[in-house]
Short mmCIF file of C-alpha atoms and ligand atoms in Angstrom, two decimals:
data_model
loop_
_atom_site.label_atom_id
_atom_site.label_comp_id
_atom_site.label_asym_id
_atom_site.label_seq_id
_atom_site.Cartn_x
_atom_site.Cartn_y
_atom_site.Cartn_z
CA MET A 1 88.76 53.43 37.59
CA SER A 2 85.68 51.28 36.86
CA GLU A 3 82.36 52.88 38.71
CA ILE A 4 79.82 50.24 40.25
CA LYS A 5 76.68 50.57 38.32
CA ASN A 6 74.96 48.32 40.69
CA VAL A 7 75.89 48.57 44.34
CA GLN A 8 73.96 45.19 45.71
CA VAL A 9 74.57 45.30 49.29
CA ARG A 10 74.04 48.81 51.40
CA ALA A 11 75.80 47.73 54.91
CA ARG A 12 73.83 47.54 57.90
CA PRO A 13 73.22 50.62 59.99
CA THR A 14 74.39 48.82 62.96
CA ASP A 15 77.91 48.10 61.76
CA ALA A 16 80.39 50.05 63.56
CA LEU A 17 82.53 53.05 61.61
CA GLY A 18 86.28 53.39 61.29
CA VAL A 19 88.38 56.00 59.91
CA TYR A 20 91.82 54.95 58.89
CA VAL A 21 94.46 57.31 57.88
CA HIS A 22 97.21 56.99 55.90
CA VAL A 23 99.98 59.34 56.61
CA PRO A 24 102.42 58.61 53.85
CA PHE A 25 105.82 59.75 55.05
CA CYS A 26 108.83 58.21 55.88
CA ALA A 27 112.30 59.62 56.68
CA ARG A 28 114.01 56.63 54.47
CA THR A 29 112.36 53.18 53.71
CA CYS A 30 113.03 50.24 56.12
CA ASP A 31 114.75 47.63 53.81
CA TYR A 32 111.47 45.21 54.23
CA CYS A 33 108.49 47.71 53.56
CA ALA A 34 106.03 47.66 50.65
CA PHE A 35 103.70 50.35 52.61
CA TYR A 36 103.30 53.75 50.55
CA GLN A 37 105.33 56.36 51.39
CA VAL A 38 107.51 59.00 50.47
CA SER A 39 110.47 61.07 51.98
CA PRO A 40 108.29 64.58 52.38
CA THR A 41 109.00 68.06 51.28
CA ALA A 42 106.95 70.81 52.84
CA PRO A 43 104.91 71.27 49.22
CA MET A 44 104.20 67.76 49.91
CA ILE A 45 102.95 67.99 53.71
CA ARG A 46 101.00 71.16 52.32
CA GLN A 47 99.53 69.21 49.61
CA TYR A 48 98.69 65.83 51.94
CA LEU A 49 96.46 68.01 54.43
CA ASP A 50 94.73 70.22 51.70
CA GLY A 51 93.87 66.66 50.18
CA VAL A 52 92.83 65.07 53.28
CA ALA A 53 90.59 67.77 53.58
CA ARG A 54 89.19 67.94 50.35
CA GLU A 55 88.78 64.12 50.72
CA ALA A 56 87.15 63.84 53.80
CA SER A 57 84.44 66.85 52.21
CA LEU A 58 83.60 64.38 49.10
CA ILE A 59 82.25 61.78 51.92
CA ASP A 60 78.89 60.78 53.15
CA TRP A 61 79.37 60.98 56.96
CA ILE A 62 76.13 59.46 57.83
CA LYS A 63 77.04 58.10 61.39
CA PRO A 64 79.02 58.62 64.10
CA VAL A 65 82.80 57.31 63.93
CA ASP A 66 83.32 54.81 66.33
CA THR A 67 87.41 53.54 65.92
CA VAL A 68 90.07 55.94 64.22
CA PHE A 69 93.29 54.26 63.52
CA TRP A 70 96.16 56.95 61.70
CA GLY A 71 99.44 54.79 59.90
CA GLY A 72 101.54 55.29 57.39
CA GLY A 73 104.27 55.48 56.74
CA THR A 74 104.95 57.40 60.05
CA PRO A 75 102.40 60.04 61.19
CA GLY A 76 104.96 61.46 63.71
CA LEU A 77 107.19 62.65 60.86
CA LEU A 78 104.70 65.12 60.67
CA ALA A 79 105.27 68.75 62.76
CA PRO A 80 103.12 69.34 65.63
CA ALA A 81 101.15 72.14 64.35
CA ASP A 82 100.19 69.75 61.09
CA LEU A 83 99.41 66.93 63.43
CA LYS A 84 97.28 69.47 65.12
CA LYS A 85 95.80 70.74 61.90
CA LEU A 86 94.76 67.15 60.86
CA GLY A 87 93.54 65.85 63.99
CA GLU A 88 91.26 68.72 64.05
CA MET A 89 90.34 68.59 60.81
CA VAL A 90 89.03 64.77 60.61
CA ARG A 91 87.90 65.07 64.35
CA ALA A 92 85.35 67.56 62.91
CA ARG A 93 83.78 64.85 60.86
CA PHE A 94 83.30 62.27 63.90
CA GLY A 95 80.02 63.33 64.92
CA GLY A 96 80.94 61.99 68.82
CA THR A 97 84.01 60.85 70.51
CA PRO A 98 85.55 57.45 69.36
CA VAL A 99 86.21 54.70 71.29
CA GLU A 100 89.92 54.29 70.47
CA TRP A 101 91.73 56.74 68.34
CA SER A 102 95.53 55.08 67.42
CA VAL A 103 98.83 56.60 65.99
CA GLU A 104 101.49 54.58 64.54
CA LEU A 105 105.00 56.15 65.64
CA ALA A 106 108.39 55.31 64.81
CA PRO A 107 110.99 55.66 68.07
CA ALA A 108 112.73 58.24 66.67
CA SER A 109 109.78 60.55 65.97
CA VAL A 110 108.55 60.53 69.63
CA THR A 111 109.01 63.64 71.09
CA GLU A 112 107.04 65.40 74.24
CA ALA A 113 105.73 68.22 71.63
CA ARG A 114 104.01 65.74 69.13
CA LEU A 115 102.59 63.32 72.16
CA ALA A 116 101.40 66.74 73.48
CA VAL A 117 99.38 67.80 70.52
CA LEU A 118 98.17 64.15 70.07
CA ARG A 119 96.55 63.87 73.70
CA GLU A 120 94.81 67.29 73.13
CA LEU A 121 93.20 65.85 70.12
CA GLY A 122 91.91 62.76 72.18
CA VAL A 123 94.25 60.03 70.48
CA THR A 124 93.50 57.22 73.15
CA ARG A 125 96.52 54.68 72.35
CA ILE A 126 99.71 54.91 70.61
CA SER A 127 101.36 52.07 69.08
CA MET A 128 105.33 51.95 68.23
CA GLY A 129 107.01 50.22 65.75
CA ALA A 130 109.65 48.65 67.69
CA GLN A 131 110.83 45.59 65.01
CA SER A 132 113.43 44.63 67.33
CA PHE A 133 115.92 46.07 70.17
CA GLN A 134 119.11 44.26 68.75
CA PRO A 135 121.29 46.51 66.87
CA GLU A 136 122.53 44.23 64.28
CA LEU A 137 118.81 42.98 63.64
CA LEU A 138 117.88 46.73 63.13
CA SER A 139 120.74 47.36 60.67
CA ALA A 140 119.41 44.23 59.03
CA LEU A 141 116.02 45.37 58.61
CA GLY A 142 117.39 49.20 57.25
CA ARG A 143 115.76 50.34 60.48
CA PRO A 144 116.79 53.69 61.71
CA HIS A 145 116.84 53.53 65.27
CA THR A 146 118.25 52.05 68.55
CA ARG A 147 117.36 50.79 71.40
CA GLU A 148 118.21 53.61 73.34
CA GLN A 149 115.39 55.70 71.01
CA ILE A 150 112.78 52.66 72.06
CA LEU A 151 113.41 52.96 75.40
CA ARG A 152 113.23 56.55 75.58
CA ALA A 153 110.28 56.97 73.14
CA TYR A 154 108.67 54.43 75.24
CA GLU A 155 109.15 56.31 78.51
CA ARG A 156 108.14 59.58 76.95
CA ILE A 157 104.57 58.28 75.68
CA ARG A 158 103.69 57.05 79.30
CA ALA A 159 105.15 60.46 80.89
CA ALA A 160 102.38 62.16 78.57
CA GLY A 161 99.90 60.07 80.22
CA PHE A 162 98.74 57.52 77.23
CA ALA A 163 97.61 54.60 79.07
CA ASN A 164 97.21 52.10 75.88
CA VAL A 165 100.12 51.36 74.44
CA ASN A 166 101.63 48.70 71.70
CA ILE A 167 104.53 47.49 70.52
CA ASP A 168 105.54 46.14 67.00
CA LEU A 169 108.10 43.24 66.87
CA MET A 170 109.25 41.31 63.53
CA PHE A 171 110.60 37.40 64.02
CA ALA A 172 112.03 35.10 61.06
CA LEU A 173 114.80 38.31 60.32
CA PRO A 174 118.42 37.01 58.54
CA GLY A 175 120.39 36.51 61.18
CA GLN A 176 118.14 36.38 63.98
CA ASP A 177 117.95 32.72 65.97
CA GLU A 178 115.59 31.70 68.38
CA ALA A 179 117.22 32.87 71.57
CA ALA A 180 117.70 36.27 69.85
CA TRP A 181 114.07 36.60 69.07
CA LEU A 182 113.02 35.58 72.53
CA ALA A 183 115.18 38.09 73.88
CA ASP A 184 113.26 40.66 71.88
CA VAL A 185 110.22 39.48 73.46
CA ARG A 186 111.30 39.40 76.67
CA GLU A 187 112.60 43.31 76.08
CA ALA A 188 109.26 44.25 75.09
CA VAL A 189 107.28 42.44 77.86
CA ALA A 190 109.52 44.22 80.59
CA LEU A 191 108.25 47.63 79.29
CA ALA A 192 104.61 45.73 80.31
CA PRO A 193 102.63 47.50 77.22
CA GLU A 194 99.10 46.95 76.95
CA HIS A 195 98.84 45.40 73.33
CA LEU A 196 101.95 43.40 71.67
CA SER A 197 101.85 42.84 67.36
CA THR A 198 104.32 40.17 66.52
CA TYR A 199 104.95 40.22 62.75
CA CYS A 200 106.68 37.40 60.88
CA LEU A 201 108.74 38.66 58.49
CA THR A 202 107.13 38.72 54.78
CA PHE A 203 109.51 39.60 51.90
CA GLU A 204 107.36 42.01 50.11
CA GLU A 205 107.99 42.61 46.30
CA ASP A 206 110.41 45.24 45.53
CA THR A 207 111.86 45.84 48.75
CA ALA A 208 115.61 46.14 49.36
CA LEU A 209 115.16 42.46 51.35
CA TRP A 210 113.17 40.82 48.59
CA VAL A 211 116.39 41.88 46.38
CA LYS A 212 118.25 40.18 48.92
CA LEU A 213 115.65 36.97 48.78
CA SER A 214 115.78 36.96 45.02
CA GLU A 215 119.71 36.89 44.78
CA GLY A 216 119.85 33.95 46.95
CA LYS A 217 121.35 36.15 50.02
CA VAL A 218 118.48 35.42 52.45
CA LYS A 219 116.37 31.82 52.40
CA LEU A 220 113.02 31.31 53.78
CA ASP A 221 112.67 28.42 56.33
CA PRO A 222 109.05 27.67 56.81
CA GLU A 223 109.78 25.00 59.56
CA ARG A 224 111.68 27.87 61.67
CA GLU A 225 108.95 30.23 61.29
CA ALA A 226 106.00 27.66 62.65
CA GLN A 227 108.79 27.20 65.69
CA LEU A 228 108.89 30.78 66.03
CA TYR A 229 105.31 31.20 66.46
CA GLU A 230 104.74 28.90 68.57
CA LYS A 231 107.60 29.82 71.29
CA THR A 232 105.95 33.28 70.29
CA TRP A 233 102.51 32.63 71.53
CA GLU A 234 103.80 30.55 74.62
CA GLN A 235 105.91 33.15 75.83
CA LEU A 236 103.80 36.05 75.35
CA ASN A 237 100.58 33.42 76.87
CA ALA A 238 102.87 32.66 80.05
CA ALA A 239 103.50 36.37 80.24
CA GLY A 240 99.79 37.60 80.55
CA TYR A 241 99.20 38.42 76.70
CA ALA A 242 96.15 36.64 75.26
CA GLN A 243 96.10 35.93 71.58
CA TYR A 244 93.29 37.33 69.84
CA GLU A 245 94.28 36.90 66.56
CA ILE A 246 97.45 35.15 64.80
CA SER A 247 99.76 38.02 65.32
CA ASN A 248 98.29 40.27 68.05
CA PHE A 249 98.38 39.94 71.52
CA ALA A 250 96.80 42.23 74.68
CA ARG A 251 95.90 42.65 78.31
CA SER A 252 92.64 41.71 78.86
CA GLY A 253 90.18 44.55 77.97
CA HIS A 254 93.36 46.29 75.43
CA GLN A 255 92.74 44.17 71.82
CA CYS A 256 92.35 46.58 69.21
CA LEU A 257 89.01 47.78 68.66
CA HIS A 258 89.66 49.52 65.31
CA ASN A 259 91.64 46.18 64.13
CA LEU A 260 88.80 43.96 65.38
CA ASN A 261 86.29 45.94 63.75
CA THR A 262 87.98 45.17 60.09
CA TRP A 263 88.54 41.91 60.36
CA ARG A 264 84.79 41.16 61.76
CA MET A 265 83.84 42.79 57.94
CA GLN A 266 82.37 46.48 59.61
CA GLU A 267 82.74 49.30 58.14
CA TRP A 268 85.63 51.96 57.73
CA ILE A 269 86.65 55.01 55.76
CA GLY A 270 90.21 55.25 54.20
CA LEU A 271 91.31 58.92 53.91
CA GLY A 272 95.06 59.19 51.92
CA PRO A 273 97.22 57.96 49.34
CA SER A 274 96.67 53.89 49.33
CA ALA A 275 94.22 54.01 51.98
CA ALA A 276 91.47 51.55 51.77
CA SER A 277 87.81 51.97 52.12
CA GLN A 278 84.89 49.98 52.81
CA TYR A 279 81.84 51.80 53.48
CA ALA A 280 78.11 52.38 51.93
CA GLY A 281 78.14 48.51 49.84
CA TRP A 282 81.24 49.29 48.69
CA ARG A 283 85.02 48.56 48.87
CA GLY A 284 88.17 49.72 47.06
CA THR A 285 91.86 51.74 47.82
CA ASN A 286 93.01 55.06 47.49
CA ILE A 287 95.74 55.43 44.35
CA ASP A 288 99.16 55.31 45.79
CA ASP A 289 100.30 58.28 44.95
CA LEU A 290 100.40 61.63 46.72
CA ALA A 291 100.42 63.83 43.41
CA ALA A 292 97.38 61.70 41.38
CA TRP A 293 95.58 61.15 44.28
CA ASP A 294 95.33 64.75 45.13
CA GLU A 295 94.92 65.63 41.19
CA LYS A 296 91.67 63.72 41.21
CA LEU A 297 90.16 65.00 44.42
CA GLY A 298 91.19 68.46 42.96
CA ARG A 299 88.78 67.66 40.23
CA GLY A 300 86.08 66.79 42.55
CA GLU A 301 86.13 63.36 42.46
CA ARG A 302 87.04 60.31 45.20
CA ALA A 303 90.62 58.95 44.51
CA THR A 304 89.42 55.24 44.80
CA GLU A 305 90.50 52.78 42.11
CA ASP A 306 89.56 49.06 42.09
CA ARG A 307 86.07 49.85 43.23
CA THR A 308 84.27 46.62 44.02
CA ALA A 309 80.22 45.78 45.28
CA LEU A 310 80.14 44.41 48.67
CA THR A 311 78.39 41.00 47.57
CA PRO A 312 77.01 39.18 50.13
CA ASP A 313 79.47 36.20 48.92
CA LEU A 314 82.19 38.63 49.29
CA LEU A 315 81.87 39.63 52.50
CA LEU A 316 81.12 36.21 53.77
CA GLU A 317 84.05 35.18 52.26
CA ASP A 318 86.27 38.03 54.31
CA ALA A 319 84.34 37.11 57.01
CA LEU A 320 85.55 33.37 57.43
CA VAL A 321 89.09 34.01 56.00
CA PHE A 322 89.85 37.40 58.60
CA GLY A 323 87.35 35.90 61.40
CA LEU A 324 89.51 32.74 61.34
CA ARG A 325 92.69 34.73 61.70
CA MET A 326 90.85 35.71 64.94
CA ASN A 327 91.22 33.39 67.97
CA GLU A 328 87.43 33.77 68.86
CA GLY A 329 87.10 32.47 64.94
CA VAL A 330 83.42 33.21 63.35
CA ASP A 331 79.92 32.28 64.76
CA LEU A 332 78.72 30.40 61.05
CA ALA A 333 74.68 30.87 62.71
CA ALA A 334 75.02 34.38 62.45
CA LEU A 335 77.05 34.23 59.09
CA ARG A 336 74.43 31.85 57.84
CA ALA A 337 71.46 34.36 58.87
CA ASN A 338 73.56 37.35 57.22
CA HIS A 339 74.26 35.82 54.24
CA PRO A 340 72.03 33.17 53.66
CA ARG A 341 72.02 32.51 50.46
CA ALA A 342 75.85 32.10 50.04
CA PRO A 343 77.25 28.89 49.21
CA TRP A 344 76.84 27.59 52.60
CA ALA A 345 77.41 23.62 51.11
CA ALA A 346 80.77 24.39 50.29
CA VAL A 347 81.51 25.98 53.50
CA ASP A 348 79.47 23.50 55.15
CA GLN A 349 82.27 20.81 53.31
CA LEU A 350 85.38 22.32 54.18
CA VAL A 351 84.39 22.72 58.28
CA GLU A 352 83.92 19.33 58.31
CA ARG A 353 87.23 18.69 57.19
CA LEU A 354 88.97 20.70 59.20
CA ALA A 355 87.44 19.65 62.65
CA THR A 356 88.13 16.07 61.29
CA GLU A 357 91.87 16.89 60.63
CA GLY A 358 92.14 18.84 64.12
CA LEU A 359 92.73 22.25 62.28
CA ALA A 360 89.88 23.68 64.31
CA THR A 361 87.07 23.27 66.50
CA LEU A 362 83.24 23.83 66.08
CA ARG A 363 81.53 24.47 69.67
CA ASP A 364 77.90 25.13 69.36
CA SER A 365 77.86 27.09 66.17
CA ARG A 366 81.50 28.88 66.60
CA LEU A 367 83.94 27.92 64.42
CA ALA A 368 87.65 28.71 65.93
CA LEU A 369 91.19 27.41 64.54
CA THR A 370 93.14 25.27 66.82
CA LEU A 371 96.57 25.57 67.38
CA ARG A 372 97.65 23.62 64.55
CA GLY A 373 95.50 24.96 61.99
CA ARG A 374 96.38 28.89 62.96
CA LEU A 375 99.82 27.83 62.20
CA ILE A 376 98.87 27.05 58.56
CA ALA A 377 96.10 30.00 58.74
CA ASP A 378 97.08 31.73 54.86
CA ALA A 379 96.86 28.31 53.47
CA ILE A 380 93.16 27.71 55.34
CA GLY A 381 92.09 31.25 54.03
CA THR A 382 93.50 30.05 50.35
CA GLU A 383 90.93 26.91 50.63
CA VAL A 384 88.11 28.98 51.92
CA MET A 385 88.34 31.29 48.56
CA SER A 386 88.69 28.23 46.39
CA ALA A 387 85.51 27.11 48.26
CA MET A 388 83.78 29.74 47.81
CA GLU A 389 84.77 30.33 44.03
CA GLU A 390 84.44 26.94 42.96
CA LYS A 391 80.55 27.40 43.85
CA LEU A 392 80.63 30.58 43.04
CA SER A 393 81.20 30.04 39.08
CA VAL A 394 78.99 27.16 38.69
C1 LIG B 1 102.63 49.72 57.92
S1 LIG B 1 103.90 49.23 59.48
C2 LIG B 1 103.79 50.89 59.54
C3 LIG B 1 104.22 51.76 61.43
C4 LIG B 1 105.55 52.88 61.46
N1 LIG B 1 106.02 53.76 59.99
C5 LIG B 1 107.04 52.13 62.04
O1 LIG B 1 107.24 51.61 61.23
O2 LIG B 1 107.26 52.13 63.30
C6 LIG B 1 103.19 48.83 60.87
C7 LIG B 1 103.69 47.73 61.41
O3 LIG B 1 103.77 46.51 60.38
C8 LIG B 1 104.99 45.77 60.45
N2 LIG B 1 105.63 45.70 58.96
C9 LIG B 1 105.35 45.95 57.62
N3 LIG B 1 106.14 45.80 57.01
C10 LIG B 1 105.99 44.19 57.10
C11 LIG B 1 106.66 42.94 56.84
N4 LIG B 1 107.26 42.79 55.38
N5 LIG B 1 107.15 41.79 57.23
C12 LIG B 1 106.37 41.89 58.30
N6 LIG B 1 105.80 42.69 59.13
C13 LIG B 1 106.21 44.42 58.44
C14 LIG B 1 106.10 46.72 61.15
O4 LIG B 1 106.37 45.50 62.35
C15 LIG B 1 105.54 47.59 61.20
O5 LIG B 1 105.81 48.36 62.34
S1 LIG B 2 107.68 50.47 58.33
FE1 LIG B 2 107.20 52.09 59.06
S2 LIG B 2 109.07 53.65 59.12
FE2 LIG B 2 109.86 51.89 57.79
S3 LIG B 2 109.28 52.63 55.88
FE3 LIG B 2 107.49 50.95 56.26
S4 LIG B 2 106.20 52.84 57.34
FE4 LIG B 2 107.55 53.82 56.94
#
């Protein structure tokens, strides 16, 4: 790991603070997933819980935590007693009551006992990875649950008293036509969650689906993806879910605050192997290996790799790239005030072109992508980065 010699910017003390806890355990690996996770043994779980405690003790908790997100992996794979232990350990660092505390659960791991522990800890929001309700698509994803398990899990989550629930769905799957996808959207909407995340399948390197893609057994179809994006947005909007980011939709007042804070380039502390942090003037990612992460912590060192100083230019670039993925867009005047010395001429040039081409609107100083722009948000993000880099290298 290269240590930073010169931290150039201290984050503003008014920034919101999030905590992300990565629980790196799954019963098996889904065919599309590249997140760091392993199949756990009892000693690994002990190692993980002890490691998180050690990692938390090495952090300078200088302000109260606003939002918490436990992701994975599958946090719900931990036994109720371990969830309690993990929860009490991190809660001791919050310095108050967070406004939102989300936990990701896979349907097969949703039990009354686990939900009761999470409620008791103060968890406010459950995010359930359904992906699809259709057996043949779940099987094409190598996803170890059934439609019935999703429905039962959802009922249990509601019965336990959770009033803020998200469901993850995936589209552009091998063998999924438009009708099959829209049927999944309808089925999720019929459950009436407060929030829906709809992710277009990405073929991540070294996953089982990526191997199939490289063998020509499945094919990419960007035109079909764009059609499915548009149909999804239409259908969810009609059902009362407002889009607030490319893949995220919510009933009024139920946007995920933790993710919003991240996309708005606030601060977050990552705990657990592979968790990312952006805190106190730097960003970095923890080693994505449970044993190596733990070993480093055992020597009294943070297990963060690739530490980078948060320079104004880096923050501006990410504020633009992530901000433009949100429907609210970005406030250019506020960004200009926070980053007066950034390469504004390059950004202004790009903004003008996006507006002329009908890919973005500029109202007062707020820049937001149009529907056409949102469909090519990744390409626009790449343009933002190269505009910034061209000027930076001068
Ligand atoms: C980090 S995963 C963890 C959620 C939890 N383990 C589960 O699967 O239920 C969060 C979500 O990311 C989405 N996801 C993961 N890999 C993806 C991929 N390659 N393409 C699109 N979406 C993906 C899935 O919808 C998944 O529910
Ligand atoms: S999608 Fe979720 S359950 Fe599947 S391997 Fe990834 S983290 Fe684990």
